[in-house]
Tab-separated table of C-alpha atoms in Angstrom:
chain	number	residue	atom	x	y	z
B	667	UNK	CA	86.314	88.957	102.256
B	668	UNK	CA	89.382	90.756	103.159
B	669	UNK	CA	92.164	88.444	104.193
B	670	UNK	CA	94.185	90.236	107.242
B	671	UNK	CA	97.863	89.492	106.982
B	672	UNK	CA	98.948	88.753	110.315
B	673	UNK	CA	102.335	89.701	111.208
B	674	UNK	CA	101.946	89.064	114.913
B	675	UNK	CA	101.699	85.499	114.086
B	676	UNK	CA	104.088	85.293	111.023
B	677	UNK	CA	106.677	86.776	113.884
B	678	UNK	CA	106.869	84.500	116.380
B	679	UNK	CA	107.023	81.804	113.515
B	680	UNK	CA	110.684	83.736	112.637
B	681	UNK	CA	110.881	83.841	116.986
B	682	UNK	CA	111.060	80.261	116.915
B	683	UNK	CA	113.244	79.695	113.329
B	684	UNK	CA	116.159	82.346	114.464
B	685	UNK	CA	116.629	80.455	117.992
B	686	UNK	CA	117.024	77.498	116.329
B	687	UNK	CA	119.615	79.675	113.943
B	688	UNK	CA	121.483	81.047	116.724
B	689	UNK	CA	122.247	77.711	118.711
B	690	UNK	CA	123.724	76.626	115.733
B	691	UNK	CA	125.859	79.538	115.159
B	692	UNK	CA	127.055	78.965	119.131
B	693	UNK	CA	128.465	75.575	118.326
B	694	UNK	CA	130.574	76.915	116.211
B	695	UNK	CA	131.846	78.832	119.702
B	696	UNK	CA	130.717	82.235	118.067
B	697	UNK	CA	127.832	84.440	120.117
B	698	UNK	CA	125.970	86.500	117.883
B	699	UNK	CA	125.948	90.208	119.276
B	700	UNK	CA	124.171	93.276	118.460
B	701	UNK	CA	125.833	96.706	119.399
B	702	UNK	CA	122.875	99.269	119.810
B	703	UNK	CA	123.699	103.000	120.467
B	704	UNK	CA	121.241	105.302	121.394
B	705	UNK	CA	122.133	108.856	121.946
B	706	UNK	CA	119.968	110.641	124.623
B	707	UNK	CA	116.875	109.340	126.473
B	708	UNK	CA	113.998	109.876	123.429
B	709	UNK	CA	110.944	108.244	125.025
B	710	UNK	CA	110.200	106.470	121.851
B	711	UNK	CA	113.641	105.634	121.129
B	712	UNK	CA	113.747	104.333	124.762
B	713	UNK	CA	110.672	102.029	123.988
B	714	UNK	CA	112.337	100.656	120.876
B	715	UNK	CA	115.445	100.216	122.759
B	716	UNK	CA	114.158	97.796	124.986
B	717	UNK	CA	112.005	95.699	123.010
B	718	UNK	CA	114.877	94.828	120.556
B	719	UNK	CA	116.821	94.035	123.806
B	720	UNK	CA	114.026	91.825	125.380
B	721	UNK	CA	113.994	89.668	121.556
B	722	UNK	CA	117.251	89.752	120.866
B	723	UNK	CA	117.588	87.817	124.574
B	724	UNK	CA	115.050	85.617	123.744
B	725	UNK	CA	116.319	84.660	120.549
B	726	UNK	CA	119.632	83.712	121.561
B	727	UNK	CA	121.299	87.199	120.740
B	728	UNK	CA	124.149	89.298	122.643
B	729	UNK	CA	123.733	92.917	122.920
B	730	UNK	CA	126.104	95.305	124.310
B	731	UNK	CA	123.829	98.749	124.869
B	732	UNK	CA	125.169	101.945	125.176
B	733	UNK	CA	123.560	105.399	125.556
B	734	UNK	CA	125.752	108.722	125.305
B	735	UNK	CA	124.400	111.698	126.325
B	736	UNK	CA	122.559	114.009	124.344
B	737	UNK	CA	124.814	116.803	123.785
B	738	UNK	CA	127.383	114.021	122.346
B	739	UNK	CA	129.492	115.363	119.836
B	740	UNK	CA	129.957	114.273	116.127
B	741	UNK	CA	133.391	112.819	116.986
B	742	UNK	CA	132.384	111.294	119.960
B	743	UNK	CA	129.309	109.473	118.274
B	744	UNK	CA	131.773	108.309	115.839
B	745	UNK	CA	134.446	107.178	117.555
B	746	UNK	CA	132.132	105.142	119.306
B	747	UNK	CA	131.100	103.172	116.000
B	748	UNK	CA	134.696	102.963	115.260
B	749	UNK	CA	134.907	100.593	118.276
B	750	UNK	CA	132.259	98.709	117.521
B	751	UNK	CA	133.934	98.323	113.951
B	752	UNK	CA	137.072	97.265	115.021
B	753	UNK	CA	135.573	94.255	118.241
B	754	UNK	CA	135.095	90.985	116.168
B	755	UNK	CA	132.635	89.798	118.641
B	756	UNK	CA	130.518	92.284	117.555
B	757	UNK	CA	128.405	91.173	114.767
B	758	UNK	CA	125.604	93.876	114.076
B	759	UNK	CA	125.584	97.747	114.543
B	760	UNK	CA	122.483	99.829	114.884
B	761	UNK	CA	122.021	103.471	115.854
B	762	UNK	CA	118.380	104.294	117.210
B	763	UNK	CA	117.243	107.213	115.265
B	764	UNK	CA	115.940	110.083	115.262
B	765	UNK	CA	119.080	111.702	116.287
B	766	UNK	CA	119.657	114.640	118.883
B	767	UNK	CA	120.081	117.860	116.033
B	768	UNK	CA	123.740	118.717	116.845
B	769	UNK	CA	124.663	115.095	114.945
B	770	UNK	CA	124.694	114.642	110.887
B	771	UNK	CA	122.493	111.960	110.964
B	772	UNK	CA	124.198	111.151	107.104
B	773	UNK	CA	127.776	111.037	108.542
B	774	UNK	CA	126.582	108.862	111.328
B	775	UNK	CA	124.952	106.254	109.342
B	776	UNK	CA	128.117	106.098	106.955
B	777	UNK	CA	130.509	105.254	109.779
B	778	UNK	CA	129.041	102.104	110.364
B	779	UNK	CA	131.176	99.231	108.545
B	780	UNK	CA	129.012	97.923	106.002
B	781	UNK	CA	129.425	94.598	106.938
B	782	UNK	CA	127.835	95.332	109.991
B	783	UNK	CA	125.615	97.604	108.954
B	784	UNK	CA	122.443	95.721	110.386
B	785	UNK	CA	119.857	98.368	109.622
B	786	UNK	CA	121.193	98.118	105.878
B	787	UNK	CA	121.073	101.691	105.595
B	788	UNK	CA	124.416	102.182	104.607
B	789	UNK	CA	125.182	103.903	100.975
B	790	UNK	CA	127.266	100.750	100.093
B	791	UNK	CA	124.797	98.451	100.675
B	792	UNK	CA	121.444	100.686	99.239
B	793	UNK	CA	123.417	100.512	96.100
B	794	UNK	CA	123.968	97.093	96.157
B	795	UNK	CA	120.507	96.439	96.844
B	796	UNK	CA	119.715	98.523	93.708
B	797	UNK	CA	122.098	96.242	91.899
B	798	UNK	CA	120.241	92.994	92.695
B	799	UNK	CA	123.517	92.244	94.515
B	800	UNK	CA	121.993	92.560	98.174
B	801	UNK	CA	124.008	92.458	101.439
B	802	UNK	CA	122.046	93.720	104.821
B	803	UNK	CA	118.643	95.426	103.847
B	804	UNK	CA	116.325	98.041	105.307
B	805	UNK	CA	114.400	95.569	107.940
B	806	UNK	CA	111.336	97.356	107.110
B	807	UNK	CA	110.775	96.407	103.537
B	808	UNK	CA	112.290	92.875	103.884
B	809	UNK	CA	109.406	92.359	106.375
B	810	UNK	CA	106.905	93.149	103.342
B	811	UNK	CA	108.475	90.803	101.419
B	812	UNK	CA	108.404	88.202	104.033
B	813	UNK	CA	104.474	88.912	104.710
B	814	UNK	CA	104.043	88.570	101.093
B	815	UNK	CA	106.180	85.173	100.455
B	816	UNK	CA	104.124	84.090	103.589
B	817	UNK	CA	100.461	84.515	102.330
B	818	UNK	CA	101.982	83.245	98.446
B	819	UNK	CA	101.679	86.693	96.883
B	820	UNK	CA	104.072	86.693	94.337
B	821	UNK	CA	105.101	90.355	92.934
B	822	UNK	CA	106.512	88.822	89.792
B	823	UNK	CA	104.295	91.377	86.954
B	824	UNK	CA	102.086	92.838	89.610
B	825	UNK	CA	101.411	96.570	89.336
B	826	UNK	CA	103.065	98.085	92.421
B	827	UNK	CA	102.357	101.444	93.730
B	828	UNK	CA	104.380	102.854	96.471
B	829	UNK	CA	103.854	105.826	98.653
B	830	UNK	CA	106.528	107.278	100.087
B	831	UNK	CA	110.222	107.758	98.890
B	832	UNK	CA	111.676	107.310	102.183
B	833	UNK	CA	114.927	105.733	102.260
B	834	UNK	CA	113.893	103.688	105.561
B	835	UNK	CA	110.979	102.179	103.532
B	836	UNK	CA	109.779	103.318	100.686
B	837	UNK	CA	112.916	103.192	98.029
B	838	UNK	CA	114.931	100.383	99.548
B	839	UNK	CA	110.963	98.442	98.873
B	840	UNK	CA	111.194	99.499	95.440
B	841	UNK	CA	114.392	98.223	94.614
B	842	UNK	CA	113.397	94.797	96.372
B	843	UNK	CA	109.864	94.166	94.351
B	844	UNK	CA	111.730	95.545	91.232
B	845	UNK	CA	114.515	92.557	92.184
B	846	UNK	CA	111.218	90.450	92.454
B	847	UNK	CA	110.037	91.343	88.564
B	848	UNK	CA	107.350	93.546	89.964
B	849	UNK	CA	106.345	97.149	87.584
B	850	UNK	CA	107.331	100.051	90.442
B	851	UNK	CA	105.598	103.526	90.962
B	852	UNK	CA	106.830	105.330	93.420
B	853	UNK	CA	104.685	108.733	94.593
B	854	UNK	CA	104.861	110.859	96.825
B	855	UNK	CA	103.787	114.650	98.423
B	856	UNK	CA	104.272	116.365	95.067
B	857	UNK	CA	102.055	113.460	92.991
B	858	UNK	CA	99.356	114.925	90.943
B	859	UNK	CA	96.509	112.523	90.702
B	860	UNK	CA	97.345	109.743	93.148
B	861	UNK	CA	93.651	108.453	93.445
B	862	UNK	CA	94.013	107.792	89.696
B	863	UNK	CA	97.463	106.304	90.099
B	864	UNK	CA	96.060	104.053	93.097
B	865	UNK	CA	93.443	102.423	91.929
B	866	UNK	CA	95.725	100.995	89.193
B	867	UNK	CA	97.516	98.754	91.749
B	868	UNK	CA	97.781	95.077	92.455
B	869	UNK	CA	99.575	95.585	95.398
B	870	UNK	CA	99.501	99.451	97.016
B	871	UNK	CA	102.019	100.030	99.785
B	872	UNK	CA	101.450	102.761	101.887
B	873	UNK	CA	104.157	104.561	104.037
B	874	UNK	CA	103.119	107.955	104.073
B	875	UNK	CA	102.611	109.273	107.555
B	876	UNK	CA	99.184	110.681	107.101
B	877	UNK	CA	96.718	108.762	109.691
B	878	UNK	CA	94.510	106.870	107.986
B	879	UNK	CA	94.658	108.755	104.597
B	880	UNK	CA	93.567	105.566	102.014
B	881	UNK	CA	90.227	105.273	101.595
B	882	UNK	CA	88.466	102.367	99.510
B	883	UNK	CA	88.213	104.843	96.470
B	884	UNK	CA	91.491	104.925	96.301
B	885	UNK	CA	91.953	101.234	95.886
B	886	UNK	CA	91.874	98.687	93.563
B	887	UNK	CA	89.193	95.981	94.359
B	888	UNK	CA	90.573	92.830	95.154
B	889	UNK	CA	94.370	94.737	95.758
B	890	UNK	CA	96.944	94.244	98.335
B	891	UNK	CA	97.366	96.729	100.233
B	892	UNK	CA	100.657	96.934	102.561
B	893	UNK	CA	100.157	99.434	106.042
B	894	UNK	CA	103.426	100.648	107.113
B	895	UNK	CA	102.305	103.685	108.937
B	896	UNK	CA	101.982	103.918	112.816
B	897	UNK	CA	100.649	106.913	114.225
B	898	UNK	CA	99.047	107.942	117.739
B	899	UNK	CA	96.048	109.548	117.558
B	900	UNK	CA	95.060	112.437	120.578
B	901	UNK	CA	93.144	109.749	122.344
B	902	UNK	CA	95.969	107.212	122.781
B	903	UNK	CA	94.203	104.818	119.619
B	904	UNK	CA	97.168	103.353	117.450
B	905	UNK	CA	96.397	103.388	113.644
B	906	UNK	CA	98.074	103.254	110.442
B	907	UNK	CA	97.760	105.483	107.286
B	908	UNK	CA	95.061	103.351	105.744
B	909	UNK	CA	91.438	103.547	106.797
B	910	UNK	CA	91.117	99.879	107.484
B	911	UNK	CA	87.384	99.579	108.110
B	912	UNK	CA	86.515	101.284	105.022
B	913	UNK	CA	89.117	99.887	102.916
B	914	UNK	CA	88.453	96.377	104.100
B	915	UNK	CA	85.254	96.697	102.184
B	916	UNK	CA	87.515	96.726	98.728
B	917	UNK	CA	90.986	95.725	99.382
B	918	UNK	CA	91.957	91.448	98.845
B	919	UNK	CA	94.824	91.489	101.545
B	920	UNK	CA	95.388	94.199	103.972
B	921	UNK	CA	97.858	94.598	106.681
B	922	UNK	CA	96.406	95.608	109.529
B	923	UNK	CA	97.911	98.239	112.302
B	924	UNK	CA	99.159	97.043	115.051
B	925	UNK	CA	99.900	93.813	114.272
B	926	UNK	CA	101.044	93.837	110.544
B	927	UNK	CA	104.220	95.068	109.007
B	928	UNK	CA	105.277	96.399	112.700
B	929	UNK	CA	106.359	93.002	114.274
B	930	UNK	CA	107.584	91.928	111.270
B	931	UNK	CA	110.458	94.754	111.012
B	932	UNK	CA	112.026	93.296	114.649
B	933	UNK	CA	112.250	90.293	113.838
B	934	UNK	CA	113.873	90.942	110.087
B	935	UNK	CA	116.723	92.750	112.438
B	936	UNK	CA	117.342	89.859	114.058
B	937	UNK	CA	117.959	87.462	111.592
B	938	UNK	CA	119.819	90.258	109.704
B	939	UNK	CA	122.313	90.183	113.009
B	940	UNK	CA	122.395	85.992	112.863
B	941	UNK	CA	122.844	86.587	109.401
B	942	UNK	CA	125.978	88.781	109.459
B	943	UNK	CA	127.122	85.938	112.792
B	944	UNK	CA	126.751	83.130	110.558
B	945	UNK	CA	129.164	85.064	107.741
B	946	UNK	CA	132.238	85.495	110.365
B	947	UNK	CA	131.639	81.617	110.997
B	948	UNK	CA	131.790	80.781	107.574
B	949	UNK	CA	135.289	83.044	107.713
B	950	UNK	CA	136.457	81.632	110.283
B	951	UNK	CA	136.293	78.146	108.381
B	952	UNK	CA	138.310	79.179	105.341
């Protein structure tokens, strides 16, 4: 039988670890704080928004919130991460995306400091992630690699197929299971073949953006198959970009959606943000 890898639950295990984490931190008189800037009122962004507020509170975690208008200019957006650069009470920086168009979403992302870059989606720190040399990481992917630690799935010579080549998901992922001595494909739109390339993998991650796209035929039996995707169908149902009644009838471990990789991605931010906390302790000490 198909084991379902419960994130929901693997979650508020981290919920309860990271409060514990961030009452340490406070005796050492520091408050761990999370700027999050969110330009314009996006209803989705707006969802997101709050929900990291509402953990990061229950975890123990300051956040200072601001939202700038949606006609914010460039230099305005920036000058606003400038000032969360410079405040040494403030730990973590994240930007909700998408972006309003007028902003350089590139430009944005790079004038976060990298040592507060809590997203990890900074240039700096991709590359050092690439060099096995990691600093903050896409929370995304290091919530895979927590679901797979979790259920004792080691990657070490597994066959890993990947697709996607975001760099949200799908290439940071591929530079952590390489880290992890796992044998990387990465596909995408322009694969020829990718039924045949599919059913060749131990462990098939799936972060495509096509609802419910993978079908059992184009798994492995007995694989592990990782759901990233999240999309709304017209009447209101929530799935992911794996067919998970049919593939259930194949796959070893599957993620379901909701309730997989999803919770698992909050939670990742927030101990990224006690993380980067626990650092300016550790500075303050030398």
């Amino acid at each position: 039988m198909t084991v379902l890898m419960d994130g929901k639950k693997l979650a508020q295990k981290y919920r309860l670890s990271l409060k514990k984490d961030a009452e340490l931190i406070k005796q050492h008189g520091v408050v761990p704080t999370l700027a999050v800037l969110m330009i314009g009122e996006d209803p989705a962004s707006q969802v997101y928004f709050k929900s990291k507020q509402k953990l990061a509170a229950e975890i123990g975690i300051a956040t200072i919130d601001t939202v700038m208008p949606v006609d914010s200019s460039q230099q305005a957006v920036i000058r606003q991460i400038k000032q969360y650069n410079e405040a040494a009470n403030i730990h973590g920086i994240l930007v909700e995306l998408p972006l309003p168009p007028q902003l350089d979403e590139k430009a944005v992302m790079e004038a976060i400091a990298p040592e507060k870059d809590v997203d990890g989606f900074h240039p700096y720190n991709i590359g050092r992630l690439f060099m096995d040399d990691a600093g903050p990481v896409p929370c995304t992917p290091a919530g895979i690699m927590a679901l797979l630690a979790e259920y004792q799935l080691d990657p070490a010579g597994k066959r890993v197929v990947i697709i996607g080549r975001s760099t949200i998901v799908g290439r940071p992922l591929a530079a952590m299971l390489l880290n992890a001595d796992a044998t990387i494909t990465i596909t995408h739109s322009k694969t020829n073949e990718l039924e045949r390339i599919t059913r060749n993998a131990d462990i098939l991650v799936v972060a495509a953006g096509q609802p419910e796209m993978i079908t059992q035929k184009y798994i492995k039996p007995g694989a592990i198959v990782i759901d990233v995707g999240i999309n709304r169908l017209g009447s209101g149902k929530i799935v992911g970009d794996v067919a998970q009644e049919d593939v259930k009838q194949r796959a070893g471990y599957l993620t379901p959606v909701p309730g997989g990789v999803g919770p698992m991605t909050s939670v990742m931010l927030m101990k990224q943000t006690l993380k980067l906390a626990k650092r300016s302790v550790e500075f303050e000490r030398r």
